[in-house]
C-alpha cells in the first residue's frame, strides 16, 4: 500500500490547474452524466415555496453570518440556533491550542486543497486501489484490454464510473468482505478508441450498456495491512447491467403506465440506469437510486400528445436524438416507439448481494424521480423508514414508511419477509416552514423574539398502497408521476437535495444540498439580503430532527449545519465553529457516519478551484461544525462512496481526468496506473499505516 499515488508526468498535471469548466464541472461530465441538465430549463415550474425563501424568513444573512463566525451562535440539542453559555468565554480565542485536534475520529492532519493527479491522504495513512474499471470479476472474464474491449468482456468486468460503495460482512469468513458498487454512467469518448458520438457502432453501444449497473465482488482482507484484494470468480460475484432483468415490484407493478411491447404485463424491466448513491438495509440488502435516466431516451421533440409531453418535461426530457444514440439499435430508448419505457426507470432498486439467484427489484412504492440514494432507519416499532432526495434544482425531499415490521434473525423465513418490506407502506414529501415572523428579522444580527433561528416542517402523505392522497391522481399515478403529485400538494423546493441519511447514533437526518446556481435568476425564486445566497454555487447541509426522535413522525424541526464555501467569506457558516480552523468545502454530495457519530461528506464539483474531496464534520459538543478534509481525489474526478468504518475508508474516485478536451486519444489524467495509461474510475481503500482506528 502507498501513502500517495503520484503522477510521473508533473508537466501534464500543471497544464490542468485551471481547466475550462462548465459551471464547476467539465462540459464532458455534464454531457455524459446528466445530459447537460443545468443548461436546460428547470423542470419544476410549480409555484411551490422554495427552501431558500423559507430560510430567508427564518434567518437574516447579516445576522447569521455577522463577524464571519455567526456571532458565537451554535446549534443546541433542540436543533435551534441559539447562543450558549460557553460562547462568551470563547470570545477572542480561536487558537488550535484551545480547540485541540477535535473529537475522536477527527484526529488527523487536514489535507490542503490541491490540484494533484493523485489521491492525497493525511500523513500516517496508506492507500490502495481495490478495483478499477475493467478488472475481471466473473470466472473467465479477460484482463482489461482497452484496445480490444467487447460487450462480453465488459459484462464480466468491473463497470465504469463507480459511485455508491458498500463494504459488508462475508457470510463465511471474518477475513473476507463483500464489496458492492454501482456504476452511474459511461463516458464513451474516454473509454473507447475511435469513438464517434454522432455514429457509435453497435458494439460500442453494447459496451456502454454492459458498463452500467452494479458489481458485487468478494474481497480478501490482509490481516496486517488491511489491504482488500478481489477474489475473481467467487460464487457471490455478480454483474448487473443495463440489460439485466429486474422485477417491477410494489403497488405500481402491472400498471398500464409500465407496460411495453416487450413486457405487456408491466412486471419485468430490462436493466438499470444512472445509479447514483444508495444505502444498506437493516436486513443486509443494498439499495441504489436511478437518477438522470431521462438523458438515455430519444425523440422527445417528436412526441405529439400534449399531456404526455408535459409529464416527460417535468422529468427533464428534451430534444431529439439522445447523446449516446442507444435508440439506433434498441427501440426501447425511443420515446415514440416505446412511450412507457421511461416510466420503468427512476426508482430505488434493491439487490441482495448474498443471494445471486434473487432477481433485483425496482421498488415502485418509494416513488419515481431522480433518486440520489436511499437512507434507511429502523423505527422503534420495527418498521423501516427510508429517506430520499430528488437530485434536481428546486425539487423535493421524500420519505417512505413501511407498513410491516422487520423480522429479526437470519432465517430463510425472516429474510424472505424482510425483502418485501419496501413494497407496502406510505410515501411522503417534505414541506418546510420558518418559525420567525419576517418582521422580526431586520438584518442587523439581532435574534428574533423566540431567541433562535430555526424552523419546522411536516411530511405530507402522497400514497399508501392503492390509496392516493393527492387530488386528481390515482395511486399508480402518484408512484409513476411522483414529481407532479408532490407539486400538487405544495412540497418545498430545495437546492438539489442529494444524499439524505439518518445518523445511526442520534437519529438526526442530514441532507446534502449540493448547489443551485439558478436561484435568483430569470423567473426562478428570488433572493434578497436575508436569503442565504443568490446563485448558490457551494451548497449547504441541513440537519433535520424528527418529532420525539420518531422516524415515523409527521413533523420535524430543521436547522442549517453548514453553509459551504470559502471560510473567509461572510456568507459561510460552520455550525458556530471558528471559521479559521475549518477546511474549505464546496458542493456537498454524499454523506456517511463514522463509528463515533461524526458526519463525513464527499463533494462533487468543487467550485473553489481545488479537487473534490472527503471531509469529516463534528456534530456534537464544542467541536460542532469543525470540518476537516481527509483526502482529495485526482484531477477531474468526483469523490463518491464513501464507506467510513473503524479501520477502513473507501471512496470511489469517479471520472478521473474528465476535463474539457479529454478523450481516449487525449487522456488528461494518468491515475491510477501511471504514465502512458488510460484514466480508470476505481475504488480506493485508505487505512492507517499501523492498521489501527482511523482518526484516533
PDB file of C-alpha atoms in Angstrom, residues 483-604:
ATOM      1  CA  UNK A 483     -42.905  14.790  -9.085  1.00  0.00           C
ATOM      2  CA  UNK A 484     -46.249  16.060 -10.335  1.00  0.00           C
ATOM      3  CA  UNK A 485     -48.029  14.622  -7.289  1.00  0.00           C
ATOM      4  CA  UNK A 486     -45.563  16.398  -4.990  1.00  0.00           C
ATOM      5  CA  UNK A 487     -46.098  19.629  -6.929  1.00  0.00           C
ATOM      6  CA  UNK A 488     -49.830  19.323  -6.315  1.00  0.00           C
ATOM      7  CA  UNK A 489     -49.573  19.045  -2.515  1.00  0.00           C
ATOM      8  CA  UNK A 490     -47.240  22.018  -2.123  1.00  0.00           C
ATOM      9  CA  UNK A 491     -43.888  20.412  -1.283  1.00  0.00           C
ATOM     10  CA  UNK A 492     -40.952  22.755  -0.646  1.00  0.00           C
ATOM     11  CA  UNK A 493     -38.452  23.362  -3.449  1.00  0.00           C
ATOM     12  CA  UNK A 494     -34.848  22.661  -2.466  1.00  0.00           C
ATOM     13  CA  UNK A 495     -31.344  23.207  -3.834  1.00  0.00           C
ATOM     14  CA  UNK A 496     -30.634  19.809  -5.374  1.00  0.00           C
ATOM     15  CA  UNK A 497     -31.316  17.503  -2.410  1.00  0.00           C
ATOM     16  CA  UNK A 498     -28.864  14.687  -2.920  1.00  0.00           C
ATOM     17  CA  UNK A 499     -27.918  12.223  -0.183  1.00  0.00           C
ATOM     18  CA  UNK A 500     -30.307  12.101   2.806  1.00  0.00           C
ATOM     19  CA  UNK A 501     -29.011   9.949   5.660  1.00  0.00           C
ATOM     20  CA  UNK A 502     -30.072   9.390   9.281  1.00  0.00           C
ATOM     21  CA  UNK A 503     -27.347   9.272  11.923  1.00  0.00           C
ATOM     22  CA  UNK A 504     -27.110   5.778  13.483  1.00  0.00           C
ATOM     23  CA  UNK A 505     -26.119   7.447  16.757  1.00  0.00           C
ATOM     24  CA  UNK A 506     -28.655  10.263  17.168  1.00  0.00           C
ATOM     25  CA  UNK A 507     -31.344   9.616  14.558  1.00  0.00           C
ATOM     26  CA  UNK A 508     -30.985  13.158  13.201  1.00  0.00           C
ATOM     27  CA  UNK A 509     -31.233  13.300   9.424  1.00  0.00           C
ATOM     28  CA  UNK A 510     -28.622  15.100   7.307  1.00  0.00           C
ATOM     29  CA  UNK A 511     -29.413  16.434   3.851  1.00  0.00           C
ATOM     30  CA  UNK A 512     -26.710  17.363   1.332  1.00  0.00           C
ATOM     31  CA  UNK A 513     -27.989  20.271  -0.762  1.00  0.00           C
ATOM     32  CA  UNK A 514     -25.297  20.379  -3.414  1.00  0.00           C
ATOM     33  CA  UNK A 515     -25.888  23.750  -5.115  1.00  0.00           C
ATOM     34  CA  UNK A 516     -28.306  25.722  -7.254  1.00  0.00           C
ATOM     35  CA  UNK A 517     -26.833  28.448  -9.412  1.00  0.00           C
ATOM     36  CA  UNK A 518     -30.310  29.156 -10.801  1.00  0.00           C
ATOM     37  CA  UNK A 519     -31.521  30.640  -7.556  1.00  0.00           C
ATOM     38  CA  UNK A 520     -32.451  34.265  -8.095  1.00  0.00           C
ATOM     39  CA  UNK A 521     -32.042  34.137 -11.872  1.00  0.00           C
ATOM     40  CA  UNK A 522     -34.699  34.722 -14.503  1.00  0.00           C
ATOM     41  CA  UNK A 523     -38.118  33.703 -13.251  1.00  0.00           C
ATOM     42  CA  UNK A 524     -36.699  31.413 -10.559  1.00  0.00           C
ATOM     43  CA  UNK A 525     -37.234  32.120  -6.864  1.00  0.00           C
ATOM     44  CA  UNK A 526     -35.539  35.400  -5.972  1.00  0.00           C
ATOM     45  CA  UNK A 527     -33.062  36.045  -3.205  1.00  0.00           C
ATOM     46  CA  UNK A 528     -32.789  39.158  -1.047  1.00  0.00           C
ATOM     47  CA  UNK A 529     -30.478  40.400   1.665  1.00  0.00           C
ATOM     48  CA  UNK A 530     -31.991  37.979   4.129  1.00  0.00           C
ATOM     49  CA  UNK A 531     -31.604  34.943   1.845  1.00  0.00           C
ATOM     50  CA  UNK A 532     -28.502  32.805   2.490  1.00  0.00           C
ATOM     51  CA  UNK A 533     -27.143  33.232  -1.033  1.00  0.00           C
ATOM     52  CA  UNK A 534     -28.042  34.170  -4.562  1.00  0.00           C
ATOM     53  CA  UNK A 535     -26.763  31.837  -7.325  1.00  0.00           C
ATOM     54  CA  UNK A 536     -25.835  29.228  -4.730  1.00  0.00           C
ATOM     55  CA  UNK A 537     -22.750  27.560  -6.188  1.00  0.00           C
ATOM     56  CA  UNK A 538     -21.368  25.969  -2.993  1.00  0.00           C
ATOM     57  CA  UNK A 539     -24.385  24.302  -1.365  1.00  0.00           C
ATOM     58  CA  UNK A 540     -25.248  23.587   2.261  1.00  0.00           C
ATOM     59  CA  UNK A 541     -26.023  20.787   4.706  1.00  0.00           C
ATOM     60  CA  UNK A 542     -29.341  20.723   6.536  1.00  0.00           C
ATOM     61  CA  UNK A 543     -29.984  18.917   9.818  1.00  0.00           C
ATOM     62  CA  UNK A 544     -33.478  17.559  10.455  1.00  0.00           C
ATOM     63  CA  UNK A 545     -34.829  16.264  13.775  1.00  0.00           C
ATOM     64  CA  UNK A 546     -37.973  14.135  13.716  1.00  0.00           C
ATOM     65  CA  UNK A 547     -40.524  14.825  16.463  1.00  0.00           C
ATOM     66  CA  UNK A 548     -39.658  12.778  19.558  1.00  0.00           C
ATOM     67  CA  UNK A 549     -36.873  11.137  17.562  1.00  0.00           C
ATOM     68  CA  UNK A 550     -39.507   9.009  15.855  1.00  0.00           C
ATOM     69  CA  UNK A 551     -38.770   8.484  12.134  1.00  0.00           C
ATOM     70  CA  UNK A 552     -42.451   7.682  11.518  1.00  0.00           C
ATOM     71  CA  UNK A 553     -43.490  11.104  12.869  1.00  0.00           C
ATOM     72  CA  UNK A 554     -45.329  13.570  10.647  1.00  0.00           C
ATOM     73  CA  UNK A 555     -43.494  16.698  11.859  1.00  0.00           C
ATOM     74  CA  UNK A 556     -39.870  17.721  12.318  1.00  0.00           C
ATOM     75  CA  UNK A 557     -37.531  20.582  13.191  1.00  0.00           C
ATOM     76  CA  UNK A 558     -34.654  21.730  10.996  1.00  0.00           C
ATOM     77  CA  UNK A 559     -31.603  23.976  11.006  1.00  0.00           C
ATOM     78  CA  UNK A 560     -28.560  24.684   8.880  1.00  0.00           C
ATOM     79  CA  UNK A 561     -25.428  22.791   9.948  1.00  0.00           C
ATOM     80  CA  UNK A 562     -23.118  24.049   7.184  1.00  0.00           C
ATOM     81  CA  UNK A 563     -23.392  26.787   4.602  1.00  0.00           C
ATOM     82  CA  UNK A 564     -20.497  25.762   2.403  1.00  0.00           C
ATOM     83  CA  UNK A 565     -17.812  27.736   0.608  1.00  0.00           C
ATOM     84  CA  UNK A 566     -14.674  29.665   1.490  1.00  0.00           C
ATOM     85  CA  UNK A 567     -14.435  30.058   5.290  1.00  0.00           C
ATOM     86  CA  UNK A 568     -13.024  33.551   4.722  1.00  0.00           C
ATOM     87  CA  UNK A 569     -16.246  34.619   3.004  1.00  0.00           C
ATOM     88  CA  UNK A 570     -19.001  36.216   5.058  1.00  0.00           C
ATOM     89  CA  UNK A 571     -21.716  34.008   3.565  1.00  0.00           C
ATOM     90  CA  UNK A 572     -20.436  30.711   5.011  1.00  0.00           C
ATOM     91  CA  UNK A 573     -21.257  29.060   8.307  1.00  0.00           C
ATOM     92  CA  UNK A 574     -19.790  26.025  10.073  1.00  0.00           C
ATOM     93  CA  UNK A 575     -22.189  25.232  12.900  1.00  0.00           C
ATOM     94  CA  UNK A 576     -20.773  28.064  15.005  1.00  0.00           C
ATOM     95  CA  UNK A 577     -17.231  26.660  14.961  1.00  0.00           C
ATOM     96  CA  UNK A 578     -14.383  29.188  14.419  1.00  0.00           C
ATOM     97  CA  UNK A 579     -14.007  29.558  10.681  1.00  0.00           C
ATOM     98  CA  UNK A 580     -10.222  29.974  10.767  1.00  0.00           C
ATOM     99  CA  UNK A 581      -9.965  26.330  11.839  1.00  0.00           C
ATOM    100  CA  UNK A 582     -12.009  24.577   9.170  1.00  0.00           C
ATOM    101  CA  UNK A 583     -11.257  23.220   5.723  1.00  0.00           C
ATOM    102  CA  UNK A 584     -12.970  24.953   2.796  1.00  0.00           C
ATOM    103  CA  UNK A 585     -15.738  22.754   1.417  1.00  0.00           C
ATOM    104  CA  UNK A 586     -17.912  23.179  -1.680  1.00  0.00           C
ATOM    105  CA  UNK A 587     -20.766  21.182  -3.225  1.00  0.00           C
ATOM    106  CA  UNK A 588     -21.642  18.512  -0.608  1.00  0.00           C
ATOM    107  CA  UNK A 589     -22.934  15.372  -2.305  1.00  0.00           C
ATOM    108  CA  UNK A 590     -22.910  12.132  -0.294  1.00  0.00           C
ATOM    109  CA  UNK A 591     -22.816  11.689   3.475  1.00  0.00           C
ATOM    110  CA  UNK A 592     -21.838   8.871   5.835  1.00  0.00           C
ATOM    111  CA  UNK A 593     -21.122   8.411   9.542  1.00  0.00           C
ATOM    112  CA  UNK A 594     -18.133   7.008  11.387  1.00  0.00           C
ATOM    113  CA  UNK A 595     -18.434   4.757  14.476  1.00  0.00           C
ATOM    114  CA  UNK A 596     -18.166   7.817  16.758  1.00  0.00           C
ATOM    115  CA  UNK A 597     -21.097   9.716  15.244  1.00  0.00           C
ATOM    116  CA  UNK A 598     -19.176  12.218  13.122  1.00  0.00           C
ATOM    117  CA  UNK A 599     -20.566  13.174   9.723  1.00  0.00           C
ATOM    118  CA  UNK A 600     -18.419  12.543   6.617  1.00  0.00           C
ATOM    119  CA  UNK A 601     -19.155  14.410   3.399  1.00  0.00           C
ATOM    120  CA  UNK A 602     -17.942  13.760  -0.131  1.00  0.00           C
ATOM    121  CA  UNK A 603     -18.057  16.577  -2.668  1.00  0.00           C
ATOM    122  CA  UNK A 604     -18.973  16.849  -6.333  1.00  0.00           C
TER     123      UNK A 604
END
